[in-house]
PDB file of C-alpha atoms in Angstrom:
ATOM      1  CA  MET A   1      54.849 108.960  48.608  1.00 43.00           C
ATOM      2  CA  THR A   2      58.495 108.508  49.576  1.00 49.00           C
ATOM      3  CA  VAL A   3      59.611 109.909  52.914  1.00 52.00           C
ATOM      4  CA  ARG A   4      63.238 110.018  53.974  1.00 60.00           C
ATOM      5  CA  GLN A   5      64.362 109.495  57.506  1.00 85.00           C
ATOM      6  CA  SER A   6      65.749 112.920  58.439  1.00 94.00           C
ATOM      7  CA  ILE A   7      66.117 116.433  57.044  1.00 97.00           C
ATOM      8  CA  VAL A   8      69.502 118.125  57.361  1.00 96.00           C
ATOM      9  CA  PHE A   9      69.932 121.848  56.689  1.00 96.00           C
ATOM     10  CA  ASN A  10      73.069 123.659  55.593  1.00 92.00           C
ATOM     11  CA  GLY A  11      73.511 127.019  53.944  1.00 89.00           C
ATOM     12  CA  ASP A  12      74.403 130.665  53.984  1.00 88.00           C
ATOM     13  CA  LEU A  13      74.440 132.569  57.240  1.00 84.00           C
ATOM     14  CA  GLY A  14      71.239 134.602  57.312  1.00 89.00           C
ATOM     15  CA  SER A  15      69.412 132.363  54.832  1.00 94.00           C
ATOM     16  CA  GLY A  16      66.738 131.422  57.371  1.00 93.00           C
ATOM     17  CA  LYS A  17      67.862 127.902  58.310  1.00 91.00           C
ATOM     18  CA  SER A  18      66.885 128.290  61.955  1.00 89.00           C
ATOM     19  CA  THR A  19      63.413 129.697  61.260  1.00 93.00           C
ATOM     20  CA  VAL A  20      62.629 127.051  58.647  1.00 96.00           C
ATOM     21  CA  SER A  21      64.102 124.085  60.498  1.00 96.00           C
ATOM     22  CA  VAL A  22      62.303 124.960  63.760  1.00 95.00           C
ATOM     23  CA  GLU A  23      58.902 125.106  62.063  1.00 97.00           C
ATOM     24  CA  ILE A  24      59.470 121.981  59.962  1.00 97.00           C
ATOM     25  CA  ALA A  25      60.450 120.028  63.071  1.00 97.00           C
ATOM     26  CA  LYS A  26      57.183 121.140  64.713  1.00 97.00           C
ATOM     27  CA  ARG A  27      55.047 120.221  61.714  1.00 96.00           C
ATOM     28  CA  LEU A  28      56.604 116.810  61.243  1.00 96.00           C
ATOM     29  CA  GLY A  29      56.833 116.061  64.961  1.00 96.00           C
ATOM     30  CA  LEU A  30      60.596 115.547  64.829  1.00 95.00           C
ATOM     31  CA  ARG A  31      63.343 116.524  67.264  1.00 92.00           C
ATOM     32  CA  ARG A  32      65.544 119.389  66.084  1.00 93.00           C
ATOM     33  CA  VAL A  33      69.277 119.688  66.735  1.00 89.00           C
ATOM     34  CA  SER A  34      71.158 122.913  65.945  1.00 86.00           C
ATOM     35  CA  VAL A  35      74.929 122.748  65.674  1.00 80.00           C
ATOM     36  CA  GLY A  36      74.965 126.522  65.171  1.00 71.00           C
ATOM     37  CA  ASP A  37      73.468 126.981  68.638  1.00 71.00           C
ATOM     38  CA  LEU A  38      76.116 124.647  70.014  1.00 71.00           C
ATOM     39  CA  TYR A  39      78.938 126.628  68.368  1.00 64.00           C
ATOM     40  CA  ARG A  40      77.532 129.918  69.685  1.00 66.00           C
ATOM     41  CA  GLN A  41      77.401 128.424  73.174  1.00 67.00           C
ATOM     42  CA  MET A  42      81.011 127.228  72.834  1.00 66.00           C
ATOM     43  CA  ALA A  43      82.061 130.694  71.644  1.00 67.00           C
ATOM     44  CA  GLN A  44      80.342 132.374  74.570  1.00 70.00           C
ATOM     45  CA  GLU A  45      81.969 129.983  77.044  1.00 66.00           C
ATOM     46  CA  ARG A  46      85.373 130.890  75.561  1.00 71.00           C
ATOM     47  CA  GLN A  47      84.489 134.618  75.508  1.00 74.00           C
ATOM     48  CA  MET A  48      84.883 134.651  71.708  1.00 70.00           C
ATOM     49  CA  THR A  49      82.747 135.836  68.817  1.00 73.00           C
ATOM     50  CA  ALA A  50      81.451 133.238  66.374  1.00 60.00           C
ATOM     51  CA  LEU A  51      84.042 134.407  63.825  1.00 63.00           C
ATOM     52  CA  GLN A  52      86.865 134.140  66.374  1.00 74.00           C
ATOM     53  CA  LEU A  53      85.807 130.583  67.225  1.00 61.00           C
ATOM     54  CA  ASN A  54      85.810 129.673  63.525  1.00 61.00           C
ATOM     55  CA  LEU A  55      89.327 131.031  63.109  1.00 66.00           C
ATOM     56  CA  HIS A  56      90.416 129.270  66.309  1.00 65.00           C
ATOM     57  CA  ALA A  57      88.962 125.989  65.000  1.00 62.00           C
ATOM     58  CA  GLU A  58      91.275 126.203  61.980  1.00 66.00           C
ATOM     59  CA  LEU A  59      94.157 125.578  64.422  1.00 58.00           C
ATOM     60  CA  ASP A  60      92.467 123.529  67.145  1.00 66.00           C
ATOM     61  CA  GLN A  61      90.861 120.332  65.815  1.00 70.00           C
ATOM     62  CA  ALA A  62      89.279 119.617  69.187  1.00 71.00           C
ATOM     63  CA  VAL A  63      86.590 122.240  68.479  1.00 68.00           C
ATOM     64  CA  ASP A  64      85.326 120.442  65.380  1.00 70.00           C
ATOM     65  CA  GLY A  65      86.138 117.008  66.776  1.00 77.00           C
ATOM     66  CA  TYR A  66      83.607 117.271  69.584  1.00 74.00           C
ATOM     67  CA  VAL A  67      80.818 118.488  67.301  1.00 76.00           C
ATOM     68  CA  ASP A  68      81.684 115.961  64.573  1.00 81.00           C
ATOM     69  CA  GLN A  69      81.435 113.031  66.957  1.00 80.00           C
ATOM     70  CA  LEU A  70      78.092 114.311  68.187  1.00 77.00           C
ATOM     71  CA  GLN A  71      76.775 114.374  64.620  1.00 81.00           C
ATOM     72  CA  ARG A  72      78.178 110.918  63.829  1.00 85.00           C
ATOM     73  CA  ASP A  73      76.497 109.493  66.919  1.00 85.00           C
ATOM     74  CA  ILE A  74      73.161 111.096  66.006  1.00 85.00           C
ATOM     75  CA  ALA A  75      73.384 109.861  62.403  1.00 87.00           C
ATOM     76  CA  ALA A  76      74.250 106.337  63.560  1.00 88.00           C
ATOM     77  CA  SER A  77      71.338 106.263  66.013  1.00 87.00           C
ATOM     78  CA  GLY A  78      68.808 105.995  63.185  1.00 86.00           C
ATOM     79  CA  GLU A  79      66.552 108.604  64.779  1.00 89.00           C
ATOM     80  CA  SER A  80      64.447 110.644  62.354  1.00 93.00           C
ATOM     81  CA  LEU A  81      65.102 114.300  63.111  1.00 93.00           C
ATOM     82  CA  VAL A  82      65.745 117.770  61.746  1.00 96.00           C
ATOM     83  CA  MET A  83      69.395 118.813  61.868  1.00 92.00           C
ATOM     84  CA  ASP A  84      70.602 122.397  61.399  1.00 92.00           C
ATOM     85  CA  SER A  85      74.299 122.028  60.700  1.00 88.00           C
ATOM     86  CA  ARG A  86      76.760 123.139  58.042  1.00 81.00           C
ATOM     87  CA  LEU A  87      78.305 119.651  57.866  1.00 86.00           C
ATOM     88  CA  ALA A  88      75.472 117.225  58.690  1.00 89.00           C
ATOM     89  CA  TRP A  89      75.062 116.443  54.961  1.00 93.00           C
ATOM     90  CA  HIS A  90      78.526 114.867  55.148  1.00 92.00           C
ATOM     91  CA  PHE A  91      77.638 112.572  58.075  1.00 89.00           C
ATOM     92  CA  PHE A  92      74.037 111.619  57.209  1.00 90.00           C
ATOM     93  CA  THR A  93      73.241 109.190  54.388  1.00 86.00           C
ATOM     94  CA  ASP A  94      69.484 108.524  54.472  1.00 86.00           C
ATOM     95  CA  ALA A  95      68.372 112.154  54.766  1.00 94.00           C
ATOM     96  CA  LEU A  96      66.980 114.969  52.655  1.00 96.00           C
ATOM     97  CA  LYS A  97      69.946 117.317  52.347  1.00 96.00           C
ATOM     98  CA  VAL A  98      68.770 120.935  52.065  1.00 97.00           C
ATOM     99  CA  HIS A  99      71.110 123.823  51.213  1.00 97.00           C
ATOM    100  CA  MET A 100      69.728 127.361  51.707  1.00 97.00           C
ATOM    101  CA  ILE A 101      71.181 130.426  50.000  1.00 97.00           C
ATOM    102  CA  THR A 102      70.333 134.116  49.871  1.00 96.00           C
ATOM    103  CA  GLU A 103      71.686 137.330  48.411  1.00 96.00           C
ATOM    104  CA  PRO A 104      74.576 138.478  50.674  1.00 94.00           C
ATOM    105  CA  THR A 105      73.235 141.952  51.477  1.00 94.00           C
ATOM    106  CA  GLU A 106      69.807 140.529  52.301  1.00 95.00           C
ATOM    107  CA  ALA A 107      71.496 137.948  54.543  1.00 93.00           C
ATOM    108  CA  ALA A 108      73.386 140.739  56.332  1.00 93.00           C
ATOM    109  CA  ARG A 109      70.137 142.682  56.851  1.00 93.00           C
ATOM    110  CA  ARG A 110      68.469 139.673  58.432  1.00 92.00           C
ATOM    111  CA  VAL A 111      71.375 138.950  60.755  1.00 88.00           C
ATOM    112  CA  LEU A 112      71.674 142.610  61.732  1.00 86.00           C
ATOM    113  CA  ALA A 113      67.953 142.774  62.544  1.00 86.00           C
ATOM    114  CA  ARG A 114      67.886 139.840  64.950  1.00 78.00           C
ATOM    115  CA  PRO A 115      68.862 140.149  68.632  1.00 71.00           C
ATOM    116  CA  SER A 116      72.625 140.163  69.032  1.00 66.00           C
ATOM    117  CA  GLY A 117      74.621 138.307  71.637  1.00 60.00           C
ATOM    118  CA  PRO A 118      78.224 138.216  72.803  1.00 53.00           C
ATOM    119  CA  ALA A 119      79.074 135.581  70.184  1.00 51.00           C
ATOM    120  CA  GLU A 120      77.497 137.437  67.263  1.00 64.00           C
ATOM    121  CA  SER A 121      77.015 141.204  66.948  1.00 72.00           C
ATOM    122  CA  TYR A 122      77.564 143.768  64.195  1.00 78.00           C
ATOM    123  CA  THR A 123      77.472 147.562  64.084  1.00 82.00           C
ATOM    124  CA  SER A 124      76.605 148.111  60.413  1.00 90.00           C
ATOM    125  CA  LEU A 125      75.299 146.387  57.302  1.00 92.00           C
ATOM    126  CA  GLU A 126      78.752 146.538  55.718  1.00 91.00           C
ATOM    127  CA  GLU A 127      80.395 144.963  58.773  1.00 91.00           C
ATOM    128  CA  ALA A 128      77.770 142.227  58.923  1.00 89.00           C
ATOM    129  CA  ARG A 129      78.196 141.365  55.248  1.00 91.00           C
ATOM    130  CA  ALA A 130      81.991 141.303  55.483  1.00 92.00           C
ATOM    131  CA  LYS A 131      82.095 139.204  58.647  1.00 88.00           C
ATOM    132  CA  LEU A 132      79.463 136.746  57.410  1.00 89.00           C
ATOM    133  CA  ARG A 133      81.537 136.193  54.284  1.00 90.00           C
ATOM    134  CA  GLU A 134      84.710 135.789  56.352  1.00 89.00           C
ATOM    135  CA  ARG A 135      83.035 133.223  58.621  1.00 85.00           C
ATOM    136  CA  SER A 136      81.738 131.285  55.645  1.00 89.00           C
ATOM    137  CA  GLU A 137      85.119 131.295  53.904  1.00 90.00           C
ATOM    138  CA  SER A 138      86.791 130.151  57.123  1.00 86.00           C
ATOM    139  CA  GLU A 139      84.388 127.210  57.399  1.00 84.00           C
ATOM    140  CA  ARG A 140      84.702 126.318  53.745  1.00 91.00           C
ATOM    141  CA  GLY A 141      88.490 126.250  53.838  1.00 91.00           C
ATOM    142  CA  ARG A 142      88.505 124.272  57.087  1.00 84.00           C
ATOM    143  CA  PHE A 143      86.112 121.652  55.723  1.00 88.00           C
ATOM    144  CA  ILE A 144      88.144 121.235  52.512  1.00 94.00           C
ATOM    145  CA  VAL A 145      91.379 120.747  54.425  1.00 90.00           C
ATOM    146  CA  ARG A 146      89.977 118.617  57.250  1.00 85.00           C
ATOM    147  CA  TYR A 147      87.343 116.509  55.474  1.00 88.00           C
ATOM    148  CA  GLY A 148      88.124 116.833  51.784  1.00 94.00           C
ATOM    149  CA  VAL A 149      84.612 118.162  51.045  1.00 94.00           C
ATOM    150  CA  ASP A 150      83.468 121.501  49.648  1.00 95.00           C
ATOM    151  CA  LYS A 151      80.275 122.838  51.208  1.00 93.00           C
ATOM    152  CA  ALA A 152      79.873 125.222  48.243  1.00 93.00           C
ATOM    153  CA  ARG A 153      79.414 122.338  45.782  1.00 95.00           C
ATOM    154  CA  LEU A 154      75.701 122.094  45.029  1.00 97.00           C
ATOM    155  CA  ARG A 155      75.802 118.410  44.066  1.00 96.00           C
ATOM    156  CA  ASN A 156      76.371 117.592  47.728  1.00 95.00           C
ATOM    157  CA  TYR A 157      72.687 118.358  48.310  1.00 96.00           C
ATOM    158  CA  ASP A 158      69.237 117.154  47.280  1.00 96.00           C
ATOM    159  CA  LEU A 159      67.529 120.532  47.446  1.00 97.00           C
ATOM    160  CA  VAL A 160      68.905 124.061  47.058  1.00 98.00           C
ATOM    161  CA  CYS A 161      66.532 126.892  48.110  1.00 98.00           C
ATOM    162  CA  ASP A 162      67.149 130.558  47.396  1.00 98.00           C
ATOM    163  CA  THR A 163      65.277 132.386  50.160  1.00 97.00           C
ATOM    164  CA  THR A 164      66.092 135.956  49.061  1.00 97.00           C
ATOM    165  CA  ARG A 165      62.456 136.920  48.309  1.00 97.00           C
ATOM    166  CA  ALA A 166      60.577 133.874  49.572  1.00 97.00           C
ATOM    167  CA  ASN A 167      58.860 134.111  52.938  1.00 96.00           C
ATOM    168  CA  PRO A 168      59.416 131.370  55.545  1.00 96.00           C
ATOM    169  CA  GLU A 169      56.017 129.741  54.910  1.00 97.00           C
ATOM    170  CA  GLN A 170      56.784 129.367  51.203  1.00 97.00           C
ATOM    171  CA  VAL A 171      60.156 127.796  51.916  1.00 97.00           C
ATOM    172  CA  ILE A 172      58.733 125.498  54.595  1.00 97.00           C
ATOM    173  CA  GLN A 173      55.955 124.239  52.326  1.00 97.00           C
ATOM    174  CA  HIS A 174      58.365 123.543  49.462  1.00 97.00           C
ATOM    175  CA  VAL A 175      60.773 121.643  51.699  1.00 97.00           C
ATOM    176  CA  VAL A 176      57.957 119.537  53.160  1.00 96.00           C
ATOM    177  CA  ASP A 177      56.609 118.849  49.654  1.00 96.00           C
ATOM    178  CA  VAL A 178      60.030 117.627  48.534  1.00 96.00           C
ATOM    179  CA  TYR A 179      60.469 115.579  51.722  1.00 95.00           C
ATOM    180  CA  GLU A 180      57.106 113.870  51.205  1.00 94.00           C
ATOM    181  CA  GLY A 181      57.686 113.298  47.479  1.00 93.00           C
ATOM    182  CA  ARG A 182      55.148 115.778  46.058  1.00 93.00           C
ATOM    183  CA  LEU A 183      57.692 118.109  44.464  1.00 94.00           C
ATOM    184  CA  GLY A 184      60.816 117.495  42.379  1.00 93.00           C
ATOM    185  CA  ALA A 185      60.743 113.698  42.471  1.00 91.00           C
ATOM    186  CA  ASP A 186      61.626 113.387  38.765  1.00 91.00           C
ATOM    187  CA  VAL A 187      64.586 115.771  39.082  1.00 92.00           C
ATOM    188  CA  LEU A 188      65.938 113.946  42.134  1.00 91.00           C
ATOM    189  CA  ARG A 189      65.590 110.556  40.444  1.00 88.00           C
ATOM    190  CA  ALA A 190      67.535 111.852  37.443  1.00 86.00           C
ATOM    191  CA  GLY A 191      70.341 113.235  39.597  1.00 82.00           C
ATOM    192  CA  ARG A 192      70.345 115.791  42.375  1.00 81.00           C
ATOM    193  CA  PRO A 193      69.942 118.572  43.225  1.00 96.00           C
ATOM    194  CA  LEU A 194      66.538 120.147  42.699  1.00 97.00           C
ATOM    195  CA  LEU A 195      66.994 123.921  42.631  1.00 98.00           C
ATOM    196  CA  LEU A 196      64.360 126.384  43.848  1.00 98.00           C
ATOM    197  CA  LEU A 197      65.833 129.678  42.651  1.00 98.00           C
ATOM    198  CA  ASP A 198      64.830 133.328  42.856  1.00 98.00           C
ATOM    199  CA  PRO A 199      64.074 134.062  39.169  1.00 98.00           C
ATOM    200  CA  ASN A 200      65.201 137.669  39.674  1.00 98.00           C
ATOM    201  CA  ARG A 201      68.728 136.403  40.387  1.00 98.00           C
ATOM    202  CA  VAL A 202      69.126 134.088  37.373  1.00 98.00           C
ATOM    203  CA  TYR A 203      71.116 135.369  34.379  1.00 98.00           C
ATOM    204  CA  PRO A 204      70.048 134.999  30.748  1.00 97.00           C
ATOM    205  CA  THR A 205      72.339 133.589  28.060  1.00 96.00           C
ATOM    206  CA  GLU A 206      70.158 134.480  25.036  1.00 93.00           C
ATOM    207  CA  ASP A 207      69.227 137.861  23.611  1.00 90.00           C
ATOM    208  CA  VAL A 208      65.710 138.947  24.477  1.00 86.00           C
ATOM    209  CA  SER A 209      65.127 139.807  20.801  1.00 81.00           C
ATOM    210  CA  THR A 210      65.635 136.176  19.758  1.00 75.00           C
ATOM    211  CA  LEU A 211      62.919 134.823  22.059  1.00 72.00           C
ATOM    212  CA  ARG A 212      59.947 134.815  19.685  1.00 57.00           C
ATOM    213  CA  GLY A 213      56.522 135.334  21.199  1.00 59.00           C
ATOM    214  CA  LEU A 214      57.994 135.943  24.637  1.00 54.00           C
ATOM    215  CA  TRP A 215      56.050 139.133  25.300  1.00 52.00           C
ATOM    216  CA  ASP A 216      52.850 138.210  23.455  1.00 47.00           C
ATOM    217  CA  SER A 217      51.987 135.152  25.514  1.00 51.00           C
ATOM    218  CA  ASP A 218      49.949 134.752  28.662  1.00 55.00           C
ATOM    219  CA  ALA A 219      52.806 132.854  30.260  1.00 53.00           C
ATOM    220  CA  ALA A 220      53.134 135.233  33.208  1.00 49.00           C
ATOM    221  CA  ALA A 221      49.483 134.873  34.167  1.00 50.00           C
ATOM    222  CA  GLU A 222      49.725 131.127  33.717  1.00 57.00           C
ATOM    223  CA  ALA A 223      52.823 130.972  35.915  1.00 52.00           C
ATOM    224  CA  ALA A 224      51.154 132.956  38.686  1.00 52.00           C
ATOM    225  CA  GLY A 225      47.991 130.841  38.684  1.00 53.00           C
ATOM    226  CA  ARG A 226      49.415 127.382  38.020  1.00 56.00           C
ATOM    227  CA  ASP A 227      48.626 124.670  40.559  1.00 57.00           C
ATOM    228  CA  GLU A 228      50.579 121.815  39.002  1.00 62.00           C
ATOM    229  CA  GLU A 229      54.348 121.555  39.228  1.00 66.00           C
ATOM    230  CA  PRO A 230      55.949 123.607  36.400  1.00 76.00           C
ATOM    231  CA  GLU A 231      58.600 122.171  34.114  1.00 91.00           C
ATOM    232  CA  PRO A 232      62.013 122.877  35.684  1.00 95.00           C
ATOM    233  CA  LEU A 233      64.472 125.254  34.057  1.00 97.00           C
ATOM    234  CA  SER A 234      67.853 123.895  32.980  1.00 97.00           C
ATOM    235  CA  ILE A 235      70.464 125.850  34.920  1.00 98.00           C
ATOM    236  CA  GLY A 236      74.237 126.242  34.959  1.00 98.00           C
ATOM    237  CA  TYR A 237      76.209 127.481  37.962  1.00 98.00           C
ATOM    238  CA  THR A 238      79.645 129.101  37.951  1.00 97.00           C
ATOM    239  CA  GLY A 239      80.132 128.775  41.691  1.00 95.00           C
ATOM    240  CA  GLU A 240      78.814 132.319  42.028  1.00 94.00           C
ATOM    241  CA  TYR A 241      76.196 132.945  39.359  1.00 97.00           C
ATOM    242  CA  PHE A 242      73.163 130.944  38.187  1.00 98.00           C
ATOM    243  CA  PHE A 243      72.343 131.150  34.468  1.00 98.00           C
ATOM    244  CA  VAL A 244      69.754 129.674  32.095  1.00 97.00           C
ATOM    245  CA  VAL A 245      70.808 126.942  29.698  1.00 97.00           C
ATOM    246  CA  ASP A 246      67.253 126.147  28.604  1.00 96.00           C
ATOM    247  CA  GLY A 247      63.984 127.773  29.681  1.00 95.00           C
ATOM    248  CA  HIS A 248      64.268 131.531  29.052  1.00 95.00           C
ATOM    249  CA  ARG A 249      60.546 131.832  28.321  1.00 93.00           C
ATOM    250  CA  ARG A 250      59.633 130.082  31.594  1.00 94.00           C
ATOM    251  CA  LEU A 251      62.132 132.206  33.508  1.00 96.00           C
ATOM    252  CA  SER A 252      60.722 135.392  31.972  1.00 94.00           C
ATOM    253  CA  ALA A 253      57.187 134.340  32.907  1.00 93.00           C
ATOM    254  CA  ALA A 254      58.267 133.678  36.506  1.00 95.00           C
ATOM    255  CA  VAL A 255      59.938 137.099  36.763  1.00 96.00           C
ATOM    256  CA  ARG A 256      56.920 138.911  35.306  1.00 93.00           C
ATOM    257  CA  ALA A 257      54.566 136.973  37.586  1.00 95.00           C
ATOM    258  CA  GLY A 258      56.596 138.043  40.636  1.00 96.00           C
ATOM    259  CA  LEU A 259      57.277 134.477  41.751  1.00 97.00           C
ATOM    260  CA  PRO A 260      59.826 134.254  44.596  1.00 97.00           C
ATOM    261  CA  MET A 261      61.087 130.795  43.557  1.00 97.00           C
ATOM    262  CA  VAL A 262      61.143 128.746  40.361  1.00 97.00           C
ATOM    263  CA  PRO A 263      62.112 125.028  40.093  1.00 97.00           C
ATOM    264  CA  ALA A 264      65.184 124.047  38.106  1.00 97.00           C
ATOM    265  CA  ARG A 265      67.594 121.198  37.439  1.00 97.00           C
ATOM    266  CA  LEU A 266      71.369 121.639  37.541  1.00 97.00           C
ATOM    267  CA  VAL A 267      72.953 120.946  34.147  1.00 96.00           C
ATOM    268  CA  ALA A 268      76.541 121.909  34.921  1.00 97.00           C
ATOM    269  CA  GLU A 269      78.467 123.284  37.895  1.00 97.00           C
ATOM    270  CA  VAL A 270      81.765 125.213  37.721  1.00 97.00           C
ATOM    271  CA  ASP A 271      84.073 122.986  35.594  1.00 96.00           C
ATOM    272  CA  GLU A 272      81.382 120.521  34.461  1.00 97.00           C
ATOM    273  CA  PRO A 273      80.567 120.797  30.726  1.00 97.00           C
ATOM    274  CA  VAL A 274      77.412 122.578  29.596  1.00 96.00           C
ATOM    275  CA  VAL A 275      77.693 121.714  25.896  1.00 91.00           C
ATOM    276  CA  GLY A 276      80.501 120.613  23.601  1.00 90.00           C
ATOM    277  CA  GLY A 277      82.936 120.251  26.466  1.00 93.00           C
ATOM    278  CA  ILE A 278      82.589 123.922  27.447  1.00 96.00           C
ATOM    279  CA  SER A 279      82.545 124.344  31.243  1.00 97.00           C
ATOM    280  CA  ALA A 280      79.850 126.238  33.122  1.00 97.00           C
ATOM    281  CA  VAL A 281      82.319 129.024  33.931  1.00 96.00           C
ATOM    282  CA  ASP A 282      83.506 129.393  30.311  1.00 96.00           C
ATOM    283  CA  PHE A 283      79.977 129.141  28.889  1.00 97.00           C
ATOM    284  CA  PHE A 284      78.728 131.903  31.181  1.00 97.00           C
ATOM    285  CA  THR A 285      81.747 134.091  30.434  1.00 95.00           C
ATOM    286  CA  ALA A 286      81.138 133.767  26.694  1.00 95.00           C
ATOM    287  CA  GLN A 287      77.339 134.126  26.724  1.00 94.00           C
ATOM    288  CA  ALA A 288      76.476 136.590  29.507  1.00 94.00           C
ATOM    289  CA  ARG A 289      77.558 139.805  27.822  1.00 93.00           C
ATOM    290  CA  PRO A 290      76.843 143.229  29.384  1.00 94.00           C
ATOM    291  CA  GLY A 291      74.434 144.279  26.616  1.00 93.00           C
ATOM    292  CA  LEU A 292      72.482 141.030  26.891  1.00 94.00           C
ATOM    293  CA  ILE A 293      72.153 141.431  30.659  1.00 95.00           C
ATOM    294  CA  HIS A 294      71.071 145.089  30.367  1.00 95.00           C
ATOM    295  CA  ASP A 295      68.424 144.220  27.756  1.00 94.00           C
ATOM    296  CA  TRP A 296      67.020 141.501  30.049  1.00 95.00           C
ATOM    297  CA  GLU A 297      66.964 143.959  32.973  1.00 96.00           C
ATOM    298  CA  ASP A 298      65.141 146.595  30.917  1.00 94.00           C
ATOM    299  CA  ALA A 299      62.583 144.100  29.644  1.00 93.00           C
ATOM    300  CA  HIS A 300      61.762 142.814  33.136  1.00 95.00           C
ATOM    301  CA  GLY A 301      62.328 145.829  35.385  1.00 95.00           C
ATOM    302  CA  ILE A 302      64.932 144.072  37.542  1.00 97.00           C
ATOM    303  CA  THR A 303      68.604 144.609  38.359  1.00 96.00           C
ATOM    304  CA  LEU A 304      71.293 141.959  37.968  1.00 96.00           C
ATOM    305  CA  PRO A 305      74.776 142.837  39.267  1.00 94.00           C
ATOM    306  CA  LEU A 306      77.245 142.697  36.380  1.00 93.00           C
ATOM    307  CA  PRO A 307      79.474 139.609  36.730  1.00 93.00           C
ATOM    308  CA  GLU A 308      83.183 140.114  37.197  1.00 86.00           C
ATOM    309  CA  HIS A 309      84.044 139.145  33.618  1.00 84.00           C
ATOM    310  CA  ALA A 310      81.583 141.718  32.275  1.00 79.00           C
ATOM    311  CA  LEU A 311      82.983 144.470  34.495  1.00 78.00           C
ATOM    312  CA  LEU A 312      86.524 143.646  33.404  1.00 73.00           C
ATOM    313  CA  GLY A 313      85.608 143.206  29.766  1.00 63.00           C
ATOM    314  CA  GLY A 314      86.550 139.529  29.735  1.00 47.00           C
ATOM    315  CA  GLY A 315      88.290 136.895  31.817  1.00 44.00           C
ATOM    316  CA  PRO A 316      86.968 134.011  33.878  1.00 41.00           C
ATOM    317  CA  VAL A 317      84.340 134.098  36.582  1.00 39.00           C
ATOM    318  CA  LEU A 318      85.892 132.798  39.752  1.00 37.00           C
ATOM    319  CA  ALA A 319      84.050 130.135  41.746  1.00 39.00           C
ATOM    320  CA  GLY A 320      83.103 131.425  45.163  1.00 39.00           C
ATOM    321  CA  GLU A 321      80.413 131.205  47.816  1.00 38.00           C
ATOM    322  CA  PRO A 322      77.006 130.004  46.691  1.00 38.00           C
ATOM    323  CA  GLY A 323      74.707 132.846  45.765  1.00 38.00           C
ATOM    324  CA  ALA A 324      77.291 135.628  46.362  1.00 38.00           C
ATOM    325  CA  GLY A 325      76.322 138.435  44.000  1.00 39.00           C
ATOM    326  CA  ALA A 326      74.079 136.153  41.929  1.00 38.00           C
TER     327      ALA A 326
END
């Protein structure tokens, strides 16, 4: 069993980072530090909303400078802890770097449902979704300009968890299993990250009709009752959408079994080649046709939002926030 020193959490607003990190810190007996709490306190002291503080920080480096130095000092101390911060992965080396994502409307529902404060309040689901996206884009642009790092790049992390349908206990157990070396060790040794994706949000790239024996097998029952770690899917990522490169039968079984998360390895991200020098974006644009997506939806009783290229009848899929619309 290999145990890393610390666990650092980053991810979408509303993805459940606080809930998960608090409980994991308790279970492992580690101190927890939340940079998000610190930013909200700073916003309240300045009589700003969290979004206003983010926009202000684009012009005033002192806001990030104080928090950055705090994180550097903590990382250099060698203390094993749990860190909830959207940039801790950049400052920590010997840590399990966890990135949490969720479907944007679900994230907005969660944020809208929790108690609001002067630094963070919304009047509608639409406002919450729009402002969460604006905050995230503000942070992403600031980090690219100031640090030369892109928080949306999945290869920055060891573990990516989609929490859209998973409950906190499921996420917590998976993170602890990865931290203690019981889950995903082979994937991480071969090259991070390990993906734990919502199978209902992963796009097919093969016609259902070509997948022989898909519907005649007991794969769904096996997937639901399996105790051992399943073979990971091979996944591509456009920067917005996750899609199957290899493993359609396993993905179908996970969807039919109602599993909230399925393990996967990242084959290609955005401009990285999937096969024959074709990038993840171009591969997805060519393969994920509207008819193919509709047939997959009908066969599984799920809904996948049509990607931009399918709505427009062609053209590239633009890289954006992780999980947005996926």
